[in-house]
């Protein structure tokens, strides 16, 4: 028997079908082991010795045992994992585990294929090789670097920067890019400018012409900087008689982009389909394992010669001969640190223009079109520029437009861009010198210069690749880590830096500037590439890194938290304390100023839940505000103070700024009532403050139970409560405006959603038919987590597996394993229960059942 190891069950099933009966194909489920997440897993003092352990989850351990058992019976072990560094590393891990378990067959070989087709797999089996040790060394070096960086730096953060969770070698640099862009946007000051546009018409075709010359001077973008000047220019255009002075027509050529790499696929899928990087890679993995596309982790932009021939044949069959260039197109990458050992991402069969369903089908179509277009003819365009002048020659208008003369590859695909300029896309009428188009209207439009845009996933991936930071195959997980740790958030598909992300970046820039420098991180990738080429020992690379990094980490660890905060206070001074409009000291405490205290000065402080700004007069002055915003989450501290008195109690109501935002307070000490000021109230005043402090609001007695219904605002927003049951409200105003009828209806709807009458849950994924039971296998959401079911047996999905990633073969395996362990079904006669000893019965009656402790109950739930 010959044993073949691949990563996934879907891949295993397909390949076993191709290879025949003499082969047994098993999946490793990705990496079989990793460095234990504890100190000492990499030991620099022992020549960077590394400890590895098999993943602790039951499924993984059982699979490793199954591989070892099969290996003992095999004559030959074929390691057929993915054709990249990670694939090489997985093969090395499997071989090393089998060697330690004394289960390694005498013959061990490595094969790689770029697509899961019968031809590719059988050809690869005929040309095996040994494991690529330099590639493995590059993996070991990268893994050790990331471990040493994270496990050395994270404890420093925990002790010196409260609220920080962790830092990573690549993720910290990606975060710095996002934070730096946020700073650029905040520092940006908009400039006003105006444009003058004339709407003209000739031969029944309307077109726009822009004023480009005024009073004999060429207009730059900011030349018309004030409304008065713009109106003068507008009047000049309205009063002038413009005729065509010149018509210039230039041919334009546009060549197609190369087929997709990992990075460009993520960028285009984000632009055109709105997919996240992680979702794109998940879909591409499914398409690859289904044999529809070639391997999706690649920097290469060139297709295999046979693939180019197949692509050209498909073009010839679908389009006229003009769409097929005489010679094949060849591409080379411009990306830094590119590894071109693999093909670009392409379809395995160009005759197949559809594959998969849903999002998979959309992604396949994108890949197919891009690959097809890459071998098609150049698009031929014609750009026309029309210049119009009035008799004095002092003022000049210009109109531009372009037409597609021959679409070429445009017939299939056009590349997307983050920033588009549509000024030249319009059509112009046929104009000649001396023509005088009719003027229909003239507009003077006000504009303001715009700050640089925040990063989208596409533009962030593009920037990381341009800088040579990290590997394209890791960008999806890097971005996801930033989001999981709440360092950034996404709004309208753009990254915003969170407070914790800004503070972490400031800390690293101040205390570890070398290690978040773009050049350093890119240079490290260069060195790892040298290792992968076999030209450098990875341990020498690690030793050089550790010799500088460890002393720096030790130096920062010796500092007191107050020293760190003091340095950050000065480093972030311009951001935290921008100049005030009244010219006063920006660090002056507004509460001390208001109450007449001397010496009130603000500074950055560190607390249990992170950094915040506070007054040095504490505890006499209790003024605080959040770290990120100069004024408590966007509120202006100058608004703090006495708002008035409660109309019924006569107590004073104060508005204040706290660490978690602005709030109102009535009374002092332990008896004081406080209420946060909701963000959806734009017209907040004393009346609103009284309403908030008087919550909860009693709506009335429920018509069925007679118990009160109350409306209030809680930790998770506005809500209704009745008899221990809750219903959400959509806004703060609803708390005070919802009547009895609406409240009863909302509570009933909430009860239906939670109770037995709710609708049947929709499946996350439908996989296919179970080979034994015949039931349809579905991935379902469950109260205690996602599971797979064939309608008869339910099997929990392991925690480390995303429900969207579960494939048919894996689901069958989970269901069969669960069915094998299941107790006898109802209807069968149960064996009589054994009687317990009398003494034990008595003891059981005397000792009442003990309630589980909170901790044990929580452990059981987890």
PDB file of N, CA, C and O in Angstrom, residues 556-588:
ATOM      1  N   UNK A 556      13.016  48.069  28.275  1.00  0.00           N
ATOM      2  CA  UNK A 556      11.673  48.635  28.451  1.00  0.00           C
ATOM      3  C   UNK A 556      10.976  47.984  29.632  1.00  0.00           C
ATOM      4  O   UNK A 556      10.253  48.645  30.380  1.00  0.00           O
ATOM      5  N   UNK A 557      11.204  46.675  29.833  1.00  0.00           N
ATOM      6  CA  UNK A 557      10.565  45.970  30.943  1.00  0.00           C
ATOM      7  C   UNK A 557      10.991  46.548  32.288  1.00  0.00           C
ATOM      8  O   UNK A 557      10.233  46.517  33.265  1.00  0.00           O
ATOM      9  N   UNK A 558      12.193  47.089  32.361  1.00  0.00           N
ATOM     10  CA  UNK A 558      12.695  47.642  33.629  1.00  0.00           C
ATOM     11  C   UNK A 558      12.080  48.991  33.962  1.00  0.00           C
ATOM     12  O   UNK A 558      12.181  49.463  35.094  1.00  0.00           O
ATOM     13  N   UNK A 559      11.449  49.620  32.997  1.00  0.00           N
ATOM     14  CA  UNK A 559      10.845  50.926  33.251  1.00  0.00           C
ATOM     15  C   UNK A 559       9.570  50.779  34.075  1.00  0.00           C
ATOM     16  O   UNK A 559       8.849  49.799  33.955  1.00  0.00           O
ATOM     17  N   UNK A 560       9.283  51.780  34.892  1.00  0.00           N
ATOM     18  CA  UNK A 560       8.031  51.801  35.636  1.00  0.00           C
ATOM     19  C   UNK A 560       6.890  52.163  34.683  1.00  0.00           C
ATOM     20  O   UNK A 560       7.093  52.932  33.732  1.00  0.00           O
ATOM     21  N   UNK A 561       5.683  51.637  34.929  1.00  0.00           N
ATOM     22  CA  UNK A 561       4.546  52.022  34.079  1.00  0.00           C
ATOM     23  C   UNK A 561       4.351  53.532  34.005  1.00  0.00           C
ATOM     24  O   UNK A 561       3.993  54.066  32.956  1.00  0.00           O
ATOM     25  N   UNK A 562       4.610  54.219  35.120  1.00  0.00           N
ATOM     26  CA  UNK A 562       4.445  55.675  35.129  1.00  0.00           C
ATOM     27  C   UNK A 562       5.461  56.350  34.202  1.00  0.00           C
ATOM     28  O   UNK A 562       5.168  57.370  33.577  1.00  0.00           O
ATOM     29  N   UNK A 563       6.672  55.766  34.106  1.00  0.00           N
ATOM     30  CA  UNK A 563       7.681  56.317  33.196  1.00  0.00           C
ATOM     31  C   UNK A 563       7.235  56.164  31.743  1.00  0.00           C
ATOM     32  O   UNK A 563       7.405  57.073  30.922  1.00  0.00           O
ATOM     33  N   UNK A 564       6.671  54.988  31.439  1.00  0.00           N
ATOM     34  CA  UNK A 564       6.185  54.742  30.084  1.00  0.00           C
ATOM     35  C   UNK A 564       5.069  55.725  29.741  1.00  0.00           C
ATOM     36  O   UNK A 564       5.051  56.325  28.658  1.00  0.00           O
ATOM     37  N   UNK A 565       4.136  55.897  30.657  1.00  0.00           N
ATOM     38  CA  UNK A 565       3.011  56.804  30.425  1.00  0.00           C
ATOM     39  C   UNK A 565       3.495  58.236  30.235  1.00  0.00           C
ATOM     40  O   UNK A 565       2.985  58.978  29.385  1.00  0.00           O
ATOM     41  N   UNK A 566       4.499  58.627  31.021  1.00  0.00           N
ATOM     42  CA  UNK A 566       5.044  59.980  30.907  1.00  0.00           C
ATOM     43  C   UNK A 566       5.661  60.216  29.533  1.00  0.00           C
ATOM     44  O   UNK A 566       5.468  61.271  28.921  1.00  0.00           O
ATOM     45  N   UNK A 567       6.393  59.225  29.033  1.00  0.00           N
ATOM     46  CA  UNK A 567       7.005  59.343  27.702  1.00  0.00           C
ATOM     47  C   UNK A 567       5.923  59.430  26.626  1.00  0.00           C
ATOM     48  O   UNK A 567       6.007  60.244  25.701  1.00  0.00           O
ATOM     49  N   UNK A 568       4.892  58.569  26.744  1.00  0.00           N
ATOM     50  CA  UNK A 568       3.802  58.580  25.763  1.00  0.00           C
ATOM     51  C   UNK A 568       3.015  59.882  25.837  1.00  0.00           C
ATOM     52  O   UNK A 568       2.525  60.382  24.819  1.00  0.00           O
ATOM     53  N   UNK A 569       2.885  60.438  27.032  1.00  0.00           N
ATOM     54  CA  UNK A 569       2.187  61.715  27.206  1.00  0.00           C
ATOM     55  C   UNK A 569       2.868  62.802  26.384  1.00  0.00           C
ATOM     56  O   UNK A 569       2.210  63.607  25.708  1.00  0.00           O
ATOM     57  N   UNK A 570       4.189  62.813  26.414  1.00  0.00           N
ATOM     58  CA  UNK A 570       4.938  63.803  25.650  1.00  0.00           C
ATOM     59  C   UNK A 570       4.909  63.486  24.154  1.00  0.00           C
ATOM     60  O   UNK A 570       4.734  64.380  23.319  1.00  0.00           O
ATOM     61  N   UNK A 571       5.039  62.195  23.823  1.00  0.00           N
ATOM     62  CA  UNK A 571       5.071  61.762  22.419  1.00  0.00           C
ATOM     63  C   UNK A 571       3.755  62.067  21.710  1.00  0.00           C
ATOM     64  O   UNK A 571       3.724  62.427  20.538  1.00  0.00           O
ATOM     65  N   UNK A 572       2.635  61.939  22.457  1.00  0.00           N
ATOM     66  CA  UNK A 572       1.306  62.141  21.880  1.00  0.00           C
ATOM     67  C   UNK A 572       0.722  63.513  22.198  1.00  0.00           C
ATOM     68  O   UNK A 572      -0.470  63.739  22.003  1.00  0.00           O
ATOM     69  N   UNK A 573       1.562  64.401  22.683  1.00  0.00           N
ATOM     70  CA  UNK A 573       1.079  65.701  23.159  1.00  0.00           C
ATOM     71  C   UNK A 573       0.270  66.453  22.107  1.00  0.00           C
ATOM     72  O   UNK A 573      -0.811  66.975  22.389  1.00  0.00           O
ATOM     73  N   UNK A 574       0.774  66.519  20.889  1.00  0.00           N
ATOM     74  CA  UNK A 574       0.081  67.285  19.849  1.00  0.00           C
ATOM     75  C   UNK A 574      -1.285  66.691  19.530  1.00  0.00           C
ATOM     76  O   UNK A 574      -2.225  67.415  19.172  1.00  0.00           O
ATOM     77  N   UNK A 575      -1.395  65.371  19.622  1.00  0.00           N
ATOM     78  CA  UNK A 575      -2.670  64.721  19.332  1.00  0.00           C
ATOM     79  C   UNK A 575      -3.653  64.871  20.491  1.00  0.00           C
ATOM     80  O   UNK A 575      -4.825  65.194  20.289  1.00  0.00           O
ATOM     81  N   UNK A 576      -3.170  64.623  21.713  1.00  0.00           N
ATOM     82  CA  UNK A 576      -4.060  64.655  22.881  1.00  0.00           C
ATOM     83  C   UNK A 576      -4.466  66.061  23.274  1.00  0.00           C
ATOM     84  O   UNK A 576      -5.569  66.279  23.778  1.00  0.00           O
ATOM     85  N   UNK A 577      -3.561  67.017  23.044  1.00  0.00           N
ATOM     86  CA  UNK A 577      -3.822  68.380  23.516  1.00  0.00           C
ATOM     87  C   UNK A 577      -3.580  69.377  22.376  1.00  0.00           C
ATOM     88  O   UNK A 577      -2.627  70.147  22.392  1.00  0.00           O
ATOM     89  N   UNK A 578      -4.458  69.355  21.375  1.00  0.00           N
ATOM     90  CA  UNK A 578      -4.301  70.295  20.248  1.00  0.00           C
ATOM     91  C   UNK A 578      -4.566  71.724  20.711  1.00  0.00           C
ATOM     92  O   UNK A 578      -5.200  71.945  21.747  1.00  0.00           O
ATOM     93  N   UNK A 579      -4.077  72.716  19.966  1.00  0.00           N
ATOM     94  CA  UNK A 579      -4.288  74.123  20.358  1.00  0.00           C
ATOM     95  C   UNK A 579      -5.765  74.457  20.511  1.00  0.00           C
ATOM     96  O   UNK A 579      -6.610  73.975  19.756  1.00  0.00           O
ATOM     97  N   UNK A 580      -6.080  75.267  21.520  1.00  0.00           N
ATOM     98  CA  UNK A 580      -7.450  75.682  21.758  1.00  0.00           C
ATOM     99  C   UNK A 580      -7.745  76.960  20.994  1.00  0.00           C
ATOM    100  O   UNK A 580      -6.860  77.798  20.776  1.00  0.00           O
ATOM    101  N   UNK A 581      -9.000  77.119  20.589  1.00  0.00           N
ATOM    102  CA  UNK A 581      -9.394  78.304  19.824  1.00  0.00           C
ATOM    103  C   UNK A 581      -9.245  79.581  20.634  1.00  0.00           C
ATOM    104  O   UNK A 581      -8.988  80.656  20.077  1.00  0.00           O
ATOM    105  N   UNK A 582      -9.396  79.463  21.978  1.00  0.00           N
ATOM    106  CA  UNK A 582      -9.298  80.673  22.804  1.00  0.00           C
ATOM    107  C   UNK A 582      -7.851  81.021  23.152  1.00  0.00           C
ATOM    108  O   UNK A 582      -7.593  81.995  23.858  1.00  0.00           O
ATOM    109  N   UNK A 583      -6.888  80.214  22.654  1.00  0.00           N
ATOM    110  CA  UNK A 583      -5.477  80.517  22.876  1.00  0.00           C
ATOM    111  C   UNK A 583      -4.950  80.082  24.227  1.00  0.00           C
ATOM    112  O   UNK A 583      -3.764  80.265  24.522  1.00  0.00           O
ATOM    113  N   UNK A 584      -5.786  79.503  25.069  1.00  0.00           N
ATOM    114  CA  UNK A 584      -5.336  79.087  26.403  1.00  0.00           C
ATOM    115  C   UNK A 584      -4.538  77.790  26.320  1.00  0.00           C
ATOM    116  O   UNK A 584      -4.503  77.119  25.290  1.00  0.00           O
ATOM    117  N   UNK A 585      -3.909  77.451  27.448  1.00  0.00           N
ATOM    118  CA  UNK A 585      -3.107  76.234  27.531  1.00  0.00           C
ATOM    119  C   UNK A 585      -3.986  75.026  27.214  1.00  0.00           C
ATOM    120  O   UNK A 585      -4.980  74.787  27.908  1.00  0.00           O
ATOM    121  N   UNK A 586      -3.662  74.226  26.178  1.00  0.00           N
ATOM    122  CA  UNK A 586      -4.515  73.070  25.841  1.00  0.00           C
ATOM    123  C   UNK A 586      -4.523  71.990  26.917  1.00  0.00           C
ATOM    124  O   UNK A 586      -5.407  71.135  26.920  1.00  0.00           O
ATOM    125  N   UNK A 587      -3.545  72.042  27.828  1.00  0.00           N
ATOM    126  CA  UNK A 587      -3.519  71.059  28.922  1.00  0.00           C
ATOM    127  C   UNK A 587      -4.294  71.537  30.157  1.00  0.00           C
ATOM    128  O   UNK A 587      -4.403  70.801  31.136  1.00  0.00           O
ATOM    129  N   UNK A 588      -4.800  72.739  30.124  1.00  0.00           N
ATOM    130  CA  UNK A 588      -5.536  73.258  31.280  1.00  0.00           C
ATOM    131  C   UNK A 588      -6.809  72.438  31.498  1.00  0.00           C
ATOM    132  O   UNK A 588      -7.557  72.174  30.557  1.00  0.00           O
TER     133      UNK A 588
END
